[in-house]
PDB file of C-alpha atoms and ligand atoms in Angstrom:
ATOM      1  CA  UNK A   1      62.376 109.673 -40.973  1.00  0.00           C
ATOM      2  CA  UNK A   2      65.999 109.799 -42.056  1.00  0.00           C
ATOM      3  CA  UNK A   3      66.386 110.971 -45.649  1.00  0.00           C
ATOM      4  CA  UNK A   4      70.152 110.625 -45.946  1.00  0.00           C
ATOM      5  CA  UNK A   5      71.473 107.446 -47.605  1.00  0.00           C
ATOM      6  CA  UNK A   6      75.213 107.186 -47.897  1.00  0.00           C
ATOM      7  CA  UNK A   7      75.075 104.947 -50.984  1.00  0.00           C
ATOM      8  CA  UNK A   8      74.474 108.097 -53.079  1.00  0.00           C
ATOM      9  CA  UNK A   9      77.834 109.457 -51.899  1.00  0.00           C
ATOM     10  CA  UNK A  10      79.948 106.369 -51.216  1.00  0.00           C
ATOM     11  CA  UNK A  11      83.572 106.691 -52.261  1.00  0.00           C
ATOM     12  CA  UNK A  12      83.368 110.409 -53.010  1.00  0.00           C
ATOM     13  CA  UNK A  13      86.274 112.759 -52.305  1.00  0.00           C
ATOM     14  CA  UNK A  14      85.068 113.370 -48.749  1.00  0.00           C
ATOM     15  CA  UNK A  15      84.958 109.612 -48.074  1.00  0.00           C
ATOM     16  CA  UNK A  16      88.508 109.226 -49.385  1.00  0.00           C
ATOM     17  CA  UNK A  17      89.707 111.970 -47.031  1.00  0.00           C
ATOM     18  CA  UNK A  18      87.746 110.618 -44.053  1.00  0.00           C
ATOM     19  CA  UNK A  19      88.591 106.952 -44.548  1.00  0.00           C
ATOM     20  CA  UNK A  20      92.276 107.513 -45.279  1.00  0.00           C
ATOM     21  CA  UNK A  21      92.480 109.459 -41.988  1.00  0.00           C
ATOM     22  CA  UNK A  22      90.485 106.785 -40.162  1.00  0.00           C
ATOM     23  CA  UNK A  23      92.713 103.951 -41.379  1.00  0.00           C
ATOM     24  CA  UNK A  24      95.824 105.848 -40.290  1.00  0.00           C
ATOM     25  CA  UNK A  25      94.370 106.557 -36.839  1.00  0.00           C
ATOM     26  CA  UNK A  26      93.603 102.863 -36.377  1.00  0.00           C
ATOM     27  CA  UNK A  27      97.123 101.919 -37.409  1.00  0.00           C
ATOM     28  CA  UNK A  28      98.394 104.454 -34.878  1.00  0.00           C
ATOM     29  CA  UNK A  29      96.336 102.833 -32.102  1.00  0.00           C
ATOM     30  CA  UNK A  30      97.513  99.375 -33.124  1.00  0.00           C
ATOM     31  CA  UNK A  31     101.146 100.359 -32.533  1.00  0.00           C
ATOM     32  CA  UNK A  32     100.731  99.597 -28.833  1.00  0.00           C
ATOM     33  CA  UNK A  33     100.226  95.934 -27.997  1.00  0.00           C
ATOM     34  CA  UNK A  34      97.193  96.353 -25.702  1.00  0.00           C
ATOM     35  CA  UNK A  35      93.674  95.960 -27.161  1.00  0.00           C
ATOM     36  CA  UNK A  36      91.437  98.878 -28.080  1.00  0.00           C
ATOM     37  CA  UNK A  37      87.793  99.479 -28.921  1.00  0.00           C
ATOM     38  CA  UNK A  38      86.592 101.277 -32.070  1.00  0.00           C
ATOM     39  CA  UNK A  39      83.261 103.067 -31.677  1.00  0.00           C
ATOM     40  CA  UNK A  40      81.456 104.247 -34.831  1.00  0.00           C
ATOM     41  CA  UNK A  41      78.455 106.461 -34.018  1.00  0.00           C
ATOM     42  CA  UNK A  42      76.993 106.831 -37.537  1.00  0.00           C
ATOM     43  CA  UNK A  43      77.903 103.610 -39.290  1.00  0.00           C
ATOM     44  CA  UNK A  44      75.825 103.451 -42.477  1.00  0.00           C
ATOM     45  CA  UNK A  45      75.503 100.009 -44.116  1.00  0.00           C
ATOM     46  CA  UNK A  46      79.122  98.956 -43.735  1.00  0.00           C
ATOM     47  CA  UNK A  47      80.104  98.535 -47.372  1.00  0.00           C
ATOM     48  CA  UNK A  48      78.838  99.883 -50.650  1.00  0.00           C
ATOM     49  CA  UNK A  49      78.197  98.348 -54.061  1.00  0.00           C
ATOM     50  CA  UNK A  50      79.185 101.072 -56.506  1.00  0.00           C
ATOM     51  CA  UNK A  51      77.293  99.314 -59.325  1.00  0.00           C
ATOM     52  CA  UNK A  52      73.989 100.104 -57.543  1.00  0.00           C
ATOM     53  CA  UNK A  53      71.805 102.715 -59.365  1.00  0.00           C
ATOM     54  CA  UNK A  54      71.918 105.017 -56.300  1.00  0.00           C
ATOM     55  CA  UNK A  55      75.712 105.105 -56.406  1.00  0.00           C
ATOM     56  CA  UNK A  56      75.500 105.859 -60.121  1.00  0.00           C
ATOM     57  CA  UNK A  57      72.982 108.685 -59.787  1.00  0.00           C
ATOM     58  CA  UNK A  58      75.708 111.313 -59.451  1.00  0.00           C
ATOM     59  CA  UNK A  59      78.618 108.823 -59.652  1.00  0.00           C
ATOM     60  CA  UNK A  60      80.456 110.782 -56.951  1.00  0.00           C
ATOM     61  CA  UNK A  61      82.971 107.956 -56.579  1.00  0.00           C
ATOM     62  CA  UNK A  62      84.411 108.849 -59.987  1.00  0.00           C
ATOM     63  CA  UNK A  63      85.875 112.034 -58.521  1.00  0.00           C
ATOM     64  CA  UNK A  64      86.895 110.243 -55.345  1.00  0.00           C
ATOM     65  CA  UNK A  65      88.113 106.700 -54.940  1.00  0.00           C
ATOM     66  CA  UNK A  66      88.296 106.043 -58.698  1.00  0.00           C
ATOM     67  CA  UNK A  67      90.994 108.729 -58.989  1.00  0.00           C
ATOM     68  CA  UNK A  68      93.042 107.283 -56.177  1.00  0.00           C
ATOM     69  CA  UNK A  69      92.726 103.556 -55.748  1.00  0.00           C
ATOM     70  CA  UNK A  70      95.179 102.356 -58.390  1.00  0.00           C
ATOM     71  CA  UNK A  71      97.776 105.094 -57.919  1.00  0.00           C
ATOM     72  CA  UNK A  72     101.206 103.693 -57.206  1.00  0.00           C
ATOM     73  CA  UNK A  73     102.739 106.987 -56.051  1.00  0.00           C
ATOM     74  CA  UNK A  74     100.726 107.475 -52.844  1.00  0.00           C
ATOM     75  CA  UNK A  75     102.865 108.105 -49.751  1.00  0.00           C
ATOM     76  CA  UNK A  76     103.310 105.245 -47.313  1.00  0.00           C
ATOM     77  CA  UNK A  77     100.695 106.415 -44.739  1.00  0.00           C
ATOM     78  CA  UNK A  78      98.029 105.756 -47.398  1.00  0.00           C
ATOM     79  CA  UNK A  79      98.832 102.066 -47.603  1.00  0.00           C
ATOM     80  CA  UNK A  80      96.417 100.819 -44.889  1.00  0.00           C
ATOM     81  CA  UNK A  81      93.485 102.490 -46.674  1.00  0.00           C
ATOM     82  CA  UNK A  82      94.386 101.734 -50.284  1.00  0.00           C
ATOM     83  CA  UNK A  83      95.353  98.139 -49.521  1.00  0.00           C
ATOM     84  CA  UNK A  84      91.919  97.525 -47.944  1.00  0.00           C
ATOM     85  CA  UNK A  85      90.047  99.074 -50.873  1.00  0.00           C
ATOM     86  CA  UNK A  86      92.079  96.928 -53.282  1.00  0.00           C
ATOM     87  CA  UNK A  87      91.421  93.823 -51.173  1.00  0.00           C
ATOM     88  CA  UNK A  88      87.689  94.501 -51.598  1.00  0.00           C
ATOM     89  CA  UNK A  89      88.162  94.467 -55.372  1.00  0.00           C
ATOM     90  CA  UNK A  90      90.675  91.700 -56.031  1.00  0.00           C
ATOM     91  CA  UNK A  91      89.860  91.460 -59.754  1.00  0.00           C
ATOM     92  CA  UNK A  92      91.102  95.022 -60.325  1.00  0.00           C
ATOM     93  CA  UNK A  93      87.633  96.335 -61.147  1.00  0.00           C
ATOM     94  CA  UNK A  94      86.307  98.948 -58.708  1.00  0.00           C
ATOM     95  CA  UNK A  95      82.921  97.717 -57.524  1.00  0.00           C
ATOM     96  CA  UNK A  96      82.878  97.529 -53.721  1.00  0.00           C
ATOM     97  CA  UNK A  97      83.765 100.352 -51.392  1.00  0.00           C
ATOM     98  CA  UNK A  98      84.313  99.671 -47.681  1.00  0.00           C
ATOM     99  CA  UNK A  99      82.507 102.105 -45.394  1.00  0.00           C
ATOM    100  CA  UNK A 100      83.982 102.939 -42.031  1.00  0.00           C
ATOM    101  CA  UNK A 101      82.744  99.672 -40.373  1.00  0.00           C
ATOM    102  CA  UNK A 102      84.325  97.323 -42.931  1.00  0.00           C
ATOM    103  CA  UNK A 103      87.477  99.380 -43.196  1.00  0.00           C
ATOM    104  CA  UNK A 104      87.906  99.428 -39.424  1.00  0.00           C
ATOM    105  CA  UNK A 105      87.083  95.732 -39.096  1.00  0.00           C
ATOM    106  CA  UNK A 106      89.882  94.917 -41.516  1.00  0.00           C
ATOM    107  CA  UNK A 107      92.333  96.875 -39.376  1.00  0.00           C
ATOM    108  CA  UNK A 108      91.439  95.418 -35.962  1.00  0.00           C
ATOM    109  CA  UNK A 109      93.743  92.852 -34.405  1.00  0.00           C
ATOM    110  CA  UNK A 110      92.668  89.772 -32.463  1.00  0.00           C
ATOM    111  CA  UNK A 111      91.514  91.091 -29.073  1.00  0.00           C
ATOM    112  CA  UNK A 112      90.311  94.454 -30.375  1.00  0.00           C
ATOM    113  CA  UNK A 113      86.576  95.032 -30.781  1.00  0.00           C
ATOM    114  CA  UNK A 114      84.122  97.489 -32.260  1.00  0.00           C
ATOM    115  CA  UNK A 115      80.710  98.988 -31.533  1.00  0.00           C
ATOM    116  CA  UNK A 116      78.602 100.303 -34.429  1.00  0.00           C
ATOM    117  CA  UNK A 117      75.478 102.463 -34.202  1.00  0.00           C
ATOM    118  CA  UNK A 118      73.068 103.318 -36.990  1.00  0.00           C
ATOM    119  CA  UNK A 119      69.662 104.967 -36.579  1.00  0.00           C
ATOM    120  CA  UNK A 120      68.108 104.127 -39.957  1.00  0.00           C
ATOM    121  CA  UNK A 121      66.344 100.786 -39.348  1.00  0.00           C
ATOM    122  CA  UNK A 122      66.818  99.410 -42.846  1.00  0.00           C
ATOM    123  CA  UNK A 123      70.491 100.370 -42.940  1.00  0.00           C
ATOM    124  CA  UNK A 124      71.022  99.001 -39.463  1.00  0.00           C
ATOM    125  CA  UNK A 125      69.480  95.668 -40.473  1.00  0.00           C
ATOM    126  CA  UNK A 126      71.983  95.433 -43.334  1.00  0.00           C
ATOM    127  CA  UNK A 127      74.812  96.306 -41.010  1.00  0.00           C
ATOM    128  CA  UNK A 128      73.631  93.681 -38.582  1.00  0.00           C
ATOM    129  CA  UNK A 129      73.490  90.957 -41.226  1.00  0.00           C
ATOM    130  CA  UNK A 130      77.021  91.832 -42.316  1.00  0.00           C
ATOM    131  CA  UNK A 131      78.448  91.250 -38.850  1.00  0.00           C
ATOM    132  CA  UNK A 132      76.007  88.854 -37.174  1.00  0.00           C
ATOM    133  CA  UNK A 133      78.536  86.014 -36.992  1.00  0.00           C
ATOM    134  CA  UNK A 134      81.400  88.232 -35.896  1.00  0.00           C
ATOM    135  CA  UNK A 135      81.886  88.233 -32.125  1.00  0.00           C
ATOM    136  CA  UNK A 136      84.206  91.224 -32.384  1.00  0.00           C
ATOM    137  CA  UNK A 137      81.391  93.521 -33.501  1.00  0.00           C
ATOM    138  CA  UNK A 138      78.384  94.887 -31.589  1.00  0.00           C
ATOM    139  CA  UNK A 139      75.683  96.559 -33.712  1.00  0.00           C
ATOM    140  CA  UNK A 140      73.225  98.975 -32.071  1.00  0.00           C
ATOM    141  CA  UNK A 141      70.220 100.327 -33.979  1.00  0.00           C
ATOM    142  CA  UNK A 142      70.043 103.587 -32.080  1.00  0.00           C
ATOM    143  CA  UNK A 143      71.161 107.190 -31.919  1.00  0.00           C
ATOM    144  CA  UNK A 144      74.929 107.127 -32.150  1.00  0.00           C
ATOM    145  CA  UNK A 145      75.528 109.974 -29.736  1.00  0.00           C
ATOM    146  CA  UNK A 146      73.294 108.317 -27.139  1.00  0.00           C
ATOM    147  CA  UNK A 147      75.160 105.056 -27.579  1.00  0.00           C
ATOM    148  CA  UNK A 148      78.374 106.815 -26.497  1.00  0.00           C
ATOM    149  CA  UNK A 149      76.884 107.138 -23.044  1.00  0.00           C
ATOM    150  CA  UNK A 150      76.498 103.352 -22.853  1.00  0.00           C
ATOM    151  CA  UNK A 151      79.863 102.420 -24.323  1.00  0.00           C
ATOM    152  CA  UNK A 152      82.336 104.935 -22.882  1.00  0.00           C
ATOM    153  CA  UNK A 153      84.716 104.412 -21.297  1.00  0.00           C
ATOM    154  CA  UNK A 154      85.451 101.098 -23.007  1.00  0.00           C
ATOM    155  CA  UNK A 155      86.711  98.350 -20.731  1.00  0.00           C
ATOM    156  CA  UNK A 156      90.011  98.333 -22.646  1.00  0.00           C
ATOM    157  CA  UNK A 157      90.570 101.993 -21.622  1.00  0.00           C
ATOM    158  CA  UNK A 158      91.919 102.568 -25.105  1.00  0.00           C
ATOM    159  CA  UNK A 159      89.807 103.503 -28.072  1.00  0.00           C
ATOM    160  CA  UNK A 160      88.860 105.538 -31.102  1.00  0.00           C
ATOM    161  CA  UNK A 161      85.451 107.116 -31.611  1.00  0.00           C
ATOM    162  CA  UNK A 162      84.430 108.131 -35.144  1.00  0.00           C
ATOM    163  CA  UNK A 163      81.551 110.610 -35.306  1.00  0.00           C
ATOM    164  CA  UNK A 164      80.396 110.833 -38.923  1.00  0.00           C
ATOM    165  CA  UNK A 165      77.010 112.503 -38.807  1.00  0.00           C
ATOM    166  CA  UNK A 166      74.863 113.033 -41.894  1.00  0.00           C
ATOM    167  CA  UNK A 167      73.993 116.576 -40.672  1.00  0.00           C
ATOM    168  CA  UNK A 168      70.387 116.180 -41.766  1.00  0.00           C
ATOM    169  CA  UNK A 169      68.878 117.698 -38.626  1.00  0.00           C
ATOM    170  CA  UNK A 170      68.907 121.271 -37.380  1.00  0.00           C
ATOM    171  CA  UNK A 171      71.090 121.805 -34.336  1.00  0.00           C
ATOM    172  CA  UNK A 172      73.525 119.013 -35.191  1.00  0.00           C
ATOM    173  CA  UNK A 173      76.672 121.052 -34.505  1.00  0.00           C
ATOM    174  CA  UNK A 174      75.433 121.843 -30.999  1.00  0.00           C
ATOM    175  CA  UNK A 175      74.614 118.162 -30.370  1.00  0.00           C
ATOM    176  CA  UNK A 176      78.093 117.149 -31.497  1.00  0.00           C
ATOM    177  CA  UNK A 177      79.781 119.579 -29.119  1.00  0.00           C
ATOM    178  CA  UNK A 178      77.571 118.446 -26.241  1.00  0.00           C
ATOM    179  CA  UNK A 179      78.289 114.778 -27.031  1.00  0.00           C
ATOM    180  CA  UNK A 180      82.026 115.427 -27.262  1.00  0.00           C
ATOM    181  CA  UNK A 181      82.093 117.151 -23.883  1.00  0.00           C
ATOM    182  CA  UNK A 182      80.157 114.309 -22.273  1.00  0.00           C
ATOM    183  CA  UNK A 183      82.245 111.594 -23.958  1.00  0.00           C
ATOM    184  CA  UNK A 184      85.498 113.334 -23.056  1.00  0.00           C
ATOM    185  CA  UNK A 185      84.383 113.600 -19.430  1.00  0.00           C
ATOM    186  CA  UNK A 186      83.799 109.811 -19.407  1.00  0.00           C
ATOM    187  CA  UNK A 187      86.902 108.918 -21.407  1.00  0.00           C
ATOM    188  CA  UNK A 188      89.414 111.758 -21.553  1.00  0.00           C
ATOM    189  CA  UNK A 189      92.244 109.696 -23.056  1.00  0.00           C
ATOM    190  CA  UNK A 190      90.174 108.417 -25.993  1.00  0.00           C
ATOM    191  CA  UNK A 191      90.897 109.406 -29.566  1.00  0.00           C
ATOM    192  CA  UNK A 192      87.937 111.204 -31.172  1.00  0.00           C
ATOM    193  CA  UNK A 193      87.591 111.856 -34.903  1.00  0.00           C
ATOM    194  CA  UNK A 194      84.715 114.164 -35.804  1.00  0.00           C
ATOM    195  CA  UNK A 195      83.994 114.648 -39.497  1.00  0.00           C
ATOM    196  CA  UNK A 196      82.013 117.639 -40.797  1.00  0.00           C
ATOM    197  CA  UNK A 197      81.165 119.104 -44.196  1.00  0.00           C
ATOM    198  CA  UNK A 198      82.473 122.531 -45.178  1.00  0.00           C
ATOM    199  CA  UNK A 199      79.333 124.322 -46.180  1.00  0.00           C
ATOM    200  CA  UNK A 200      78.416 127.748 -44.780  1.00  0.00           C
ATOM    201  CA  UNK A 201      81.777 129.164 -43.563  1.00  0.00           C
ATOM    202  CA  UNK A 202      80.114 131.007 -40.662  1.00  0.00           C
ATOM    203  CA  UNK A 203      78.539 127.785 -39.346  1.00  0.00           C
ATOM    204  CA  UNK A 204      81.865 125.953 -39.603  1.00  0.00           C
ATOM    205  CA  UNK A 205      83.714 128.681 -37.735  1.00  0.00           C
ATOM    206  CA  UNK A 206      81.030 128.826 -35.043  1.00  0.00           C
ATOM    207  CA  UNK A 207      81.305 125.044 -34.537  1.00  0.00           C
ATOM    208  CA  UNK A 208      85.077 125.210 -34.227  1.00  0.00           C
ATOM    209  CA  UNK A 209      84.855 128.126 -31.783  1.00  0.00           C
ATOM    210  CA  UNK A 210      82.466 126.095 -29.648  1.00  0.00           C
ATOM    211  CA  UNK A 211      84.840 123.132 -29.603  1.00  0.00           C
ATOM    212  CA  UNK A 212      87.679 125.495 -28.681  1.00  0.00           C
ATOM    213  CA  UNK A 213      85.577 126.950 -25.860  1.00  0.00           C
ATOM    214  CA  UNK A 214      85.023 123.507 -24.277  1.00  0.00           C
ATOM    215  CA  UNK A 215      88.548 123.613 -22.873  1.00  0.00           C
ATOM    216  CA  UNK A 216      89.353 120.175 -24.368  1.00  0.00           C
ATOM    217  CA  UNK A 217      92.998 120.180 -25.405  1.00  0.00           C
ATOM    218  CA  UNK A 218      95.030 118.456 -28.105  1.00  0.00           C
ATOM    219  CA  UNK A 219      92.599 118.960 -30.988  1.00  0.00           C
ATOM    220  CA  UNK A 220      94.063 118.634 -34.482  1.00  0.00           C
ATOM    221  CA  UNK A 221      92.108 119.974 -37.468  1.00  0.00           C
ATOM    222  CA  UNK A 222      92.559 118.472 -40.945  1.00  0.00           C
ATOM    223  CA  UNK A 223      90.785 119.805 -44.016  1.00  0.00           C
ATOM    224  CA  UNK A 224      90.549 118.925 -47.680  1.00  0.00           C
ATOM    225  CA  UNK A 225      88.450 120.900 -50.133  1.00  0.00           C
ATOM    226  CA  UNK A 226      88.189 120.739 -53.902  1.00  0.00           C
ATOM    227  CA  UNK A 227      86.255 123.962 -54.508  1.00  0.00           C
ATOM    228  CA  UNK A 228      86.795 127.557 -53.367  1.00  0.00           C
ATOM    229  CA  UNK A 229      85.226 128.868 -50.162  1.00  0.00           C
ATOM    230  CA  UNK A 230      82.610 130.917 -52.051  1.00  0.00           C
ATOM    231  CA  UNK A 231      81.330 127.750 -53.817  1.00  0.00           C
ATOM    232  CA  UNK A 232      77.623 127.211 -53.169  1.00  0.00           C
ATOM    233  CA  UNK A 233      76.928 124.183 -55.375  1.00  0.00           C
ATOM    234  CA  UNK A 234      77.753 120.642 -54.298  1.00  0.00           C
ATOM    235  CA  UNK A 235      79.912 119.863 -51.258  1.00  0.00           C
ATOM    236  CA  UNK A 236      83.132 121.871 -51.567  1.00  0.00           C
ATOM    237  CA  UNK A 237      85.158 120.082 -48.928  1.00  0.00           C
ATOM    238  CA  UNK A 238      85.200 118.540 -45.512  1.00  0.00           C
ATOM    239  CA  UNK A 239      87.197 118.601 -42.330  1.00  0.00           C
ATOM    240  CA  UNK A 240      87.937 116.433 -39.342  1.00  0.00           C
ATOM    241  CA  UNK A 241      88.747 117.336 -35.765  1.00  0.00           C
ATOM    242  CA  UNK A 242      90.931 114.758 -34.095  1.00  0.00           C
ATOM    243  CA  UNK A 243      91.177 114.846 -30.313  1.00  0.00           C
ATOM    244  CA  UNK A 244      94.263 113.092 -28.885  1.00  0.00           C
ATOM    245  CA  UNK A 245      95.722 111.930 -32.224  1.00  0.00           C
ATOM    246  CA  UNK A 246      98.265 109.106 -31.865  1.00  0.00           C
ATOM    247  CA  UNK A 247     101.947 109.979 -31.907  1.00  0.00           C
ATOM    248  CA  UNK A 248     103.138 110.727 -35.436  1.00  0.00           C
ATOM    249  CA  UNK A 249      99.662 111.263 -36.866  1.00  0.00           C
ATOM    250  CA  UNK A 250     100.099 114.998 -37.473  1.00  0.00           C
ATOM    251  CA  UNK A 251     103.116 114.416 -39.707  1.00  0.00           C
ATOM    252  CA  UNK A 252     101.384 111.546 -41.514  1.00  0.00           C
ATOM    253  CA  UNK A 253      98.269 113.655 -42.118  1.00  0.00           C
ATOM    254  CA  UNK A 254     100.415 116.439 -43.597  1.00  0.00           C
ATOM    255  CA  UNK A 255     102.083 113.977 -45.940  1.00  0.00           C
ATOM    256  CA  UNK A 256      98.809 112.354 -46.976  1.00  0.00           C
ATOM    257  CA  UNK A 257      96.877 115.533 -47.697  1.00  0.00           C
ATOM    258  CA  UNK A 258      99.744 117.202 -49.560  1.00  0.00           C
ATOM    259  CA  UNK A 259      99.619 114.263 -51.967  1.00  0.00           C
ATOM    260  CA  UNK A 260      95.849 113.794 -52.022  1.00  0.00           C
ATOM    261  CA  UNK A 261      94.715 117.346 -52.713  1.00  0.00           C
ATOM    262  CA  UNK A 262      96.162 117.714 -56.258  1.00  0.00           C
ATOM    263  CA  UNK A 263      94.904 114.213 -57.126  1.00  0.00           C
ATOM    264  CA  UNK A 264      91.326 115.023 -56.090  1.00  0.00           C
ATOM    265  CA  UNK A 265      91.213 118.724 -56.937  1.00  0.00           C
ATOM    266  CA  UNK A 266      92.138 118.412 -60.575  1.00  0.00           C
ATOM    267  CA  UNK A 267      91.067 121.976 -61.264  1.00  0.00           C
ATOM    268  CA  UNK A 268      93.435 123.218 -58.564  1.00  0.00           C
ATOM    269  CA  UNK A 269      90.648 124.674 -56.445  1.00  0.00           C
ATOM    270  CA  UNK A 270      90.179 124.460 -52.688  1.00  0.00           C
ATOM    271  CA  UNK A 271      93.126 123.329 -50.626  1.00  0.00           C
ATOM    272  CA  UNK A 272      94.265 121.277 -47.675  1.00  0.00           C
ATOM    273  CA  UNK A 273      95.618 121.974 -44.227  1.00  0.00           C
ATOM    274  CA  UNK A 274      96.546 120.283 -40.982  1.00  0.00           C
ATOM    275  CA  UNK A 275      96.842 122.502 -37.911  1.00  0.00           C
ATOM    276  CA  UNK A 276      96.150 122.490 -34.191  1.00  0.00           C
ATOM    277  CA  UNK A 277      92.781 123.971 -33.278  1.00  0.00           C
ATOM    278  CA  UNK A 278      93.889 123.527 -29.660  1.00  0.00           C
ATOM    279  CA  UNK A 279      97.439 122.398 -28.855  1.00  0.00           C
ATOM    280  CA  UNK A 280      98.334 120.073 -25.991  1.00  0.00           C
TER     281      UNK A 280
HETATM  282  C1  SAM B   1      77.732 109.836 -43.477  1.00  0.00           C
HETATM  283  S1  SAM B   1      76.793 108.406 -43.185  1.00  0.00           S
HETATM  284  C2  SAM B   1      77.891 107.323 -42.390  1.00  0.00           C
HETATM  285  C3  SAM B   1      78.940 106.719 -43.237  1.00  0.00           C
HETATM  286  C4  SAM B   1      79.851 105.794 -42.511  1.00  0.00           C
HETATM  287  N1  SAM B   1      80.371 106.366 -41.290  1.00  0.00           N
HETATM  288  C5  SAM B   1      81.025 105.450 -43.396  1.00  0.00           C
HETATM  289  O1  SAM B   1      82.037 106.144 -43.331  1.00  0.00           O
HETATM  290  O2  SAM B   1      80.927 104.474 -44.125  1.00  0.00           O
HETATM  291  C6  SAM B   1      75.793 108.877 -41.849  1.00  0.00           C
HETATM  292  C7  SAM B   1      74.876 107.785 -41.335  1.00  0.00           C
HETATM  293  O3  SAM B   1      74.331 108.211 -40.095  1.00  0.00           O
HETATM  294  C8  SAM B   1      73.022 107.710 -39.989  1.00  0.00           C
HETATM  295  N2  SAM B   1      72.384 108.517 -38.936  1.00  0.00           N
HETATM  296  C9  SAM B   1      71.743 109.691 -39.037  1.00  0.00           C
HETATM  297  N3  SAM B   1      71.419 110.156 -37.812  1.00  0.00           N
HETATM  298  C10 SAM B   1      71.885 109.249 -36.915  1.00  0.00           C
HETATM  299  C11 SAM B   1      71.903 109.177 -35.506  1.00  0.00           C
HETATM  300  N4  SAM B   1      71.337 110.133 -34.756  1.00  0.00           N
HETATM  301  N5  SAM B   1      72.506 108.126 -34.921  1.00  0.00           N
HETATM  302  C12 SAM B   1      73.080 107.140 -35.673  1.00  0.00           C
HETATM  303  N6  SAM B   1      73.082 107.156 -37.018  1.00  0.00           N
HETATM  304  C13 SAM B   1      72.502 108.196 -37.632  1.00  0.00           C
HETATM  305  C14 SAM B   1      72.472 107.833 -41.377  1.00  0.00           C
HETATM  306  O4  SAM B   1      71.371 106.950 -41.555  1.00  0.00           O
HETATM  307  C15 SAM B   1      73.695 107.472 -42.223  1.00  0.00           C
HETATM  308  O5  SAM B   1      73.701 106.101 -42.506  1.00  0.00           O
END
């Protein structure tokens, strides 16, 4: 039984970080003319209605997308993300928030395709109904890390894999490392974006050391937190490891996070960074 439902968290500061990075990675892949495949291992329901009582329970979006979406001073690399969020809310009232599937779908070009996996049956059914008439999208109601075995390497030989686990099972960090090693062995040139929450610092460091020890090279680490490291309350921040980021992404990520952190961390806590966990 999966307890995690993303609607409680949709549009929060971690989503803004994750989705802004995701949009930029997709734009980076789209720079080359040849088609690519986007693979989303933990897809959720695709898009979120922020007027739903679950979204309002803690109203996390108020300290996330609500602070950002109408800003006119965001640096250019933010445009693909902010433009899509605005397109979801054309009347200027923030109600709908695109999850990774809808955001990615809006950034695919004709000829590109995407594969979505979601283990929660109810959520997967919603995802399926959203895309059932869209030949570009394959929806799999299964374990997302298992589905990588079936879908990598993609026939296009170009692709981005987003791994956005809900971390609601013990041993998840170890599973992620194992899945990354296996996926990278199948598809070494793929771009991989692995999101993770910053909770217990020791667990985070152990995960990163394990990724380092795999021998996989060209791993960029981006982080954005809005609370200090000793914070033990709600989520203090999150990070993303990006394997094989597209050319120019490192600079763009620096620019984006330098702008985003003071907007989201109003109290001036936490911080942001972009650095190589493993260089080329
Ligand atoms: C953080 S949410 C995903 C949000 C989504 N990626 C987005 O950005 O809009 C994590 C999702 O993973 C699903 N999930 C949990 N374990 C899974 C697994 N083993 N395989 C696939 N999905 C899983 C949960 O039901 C939840 O919907």
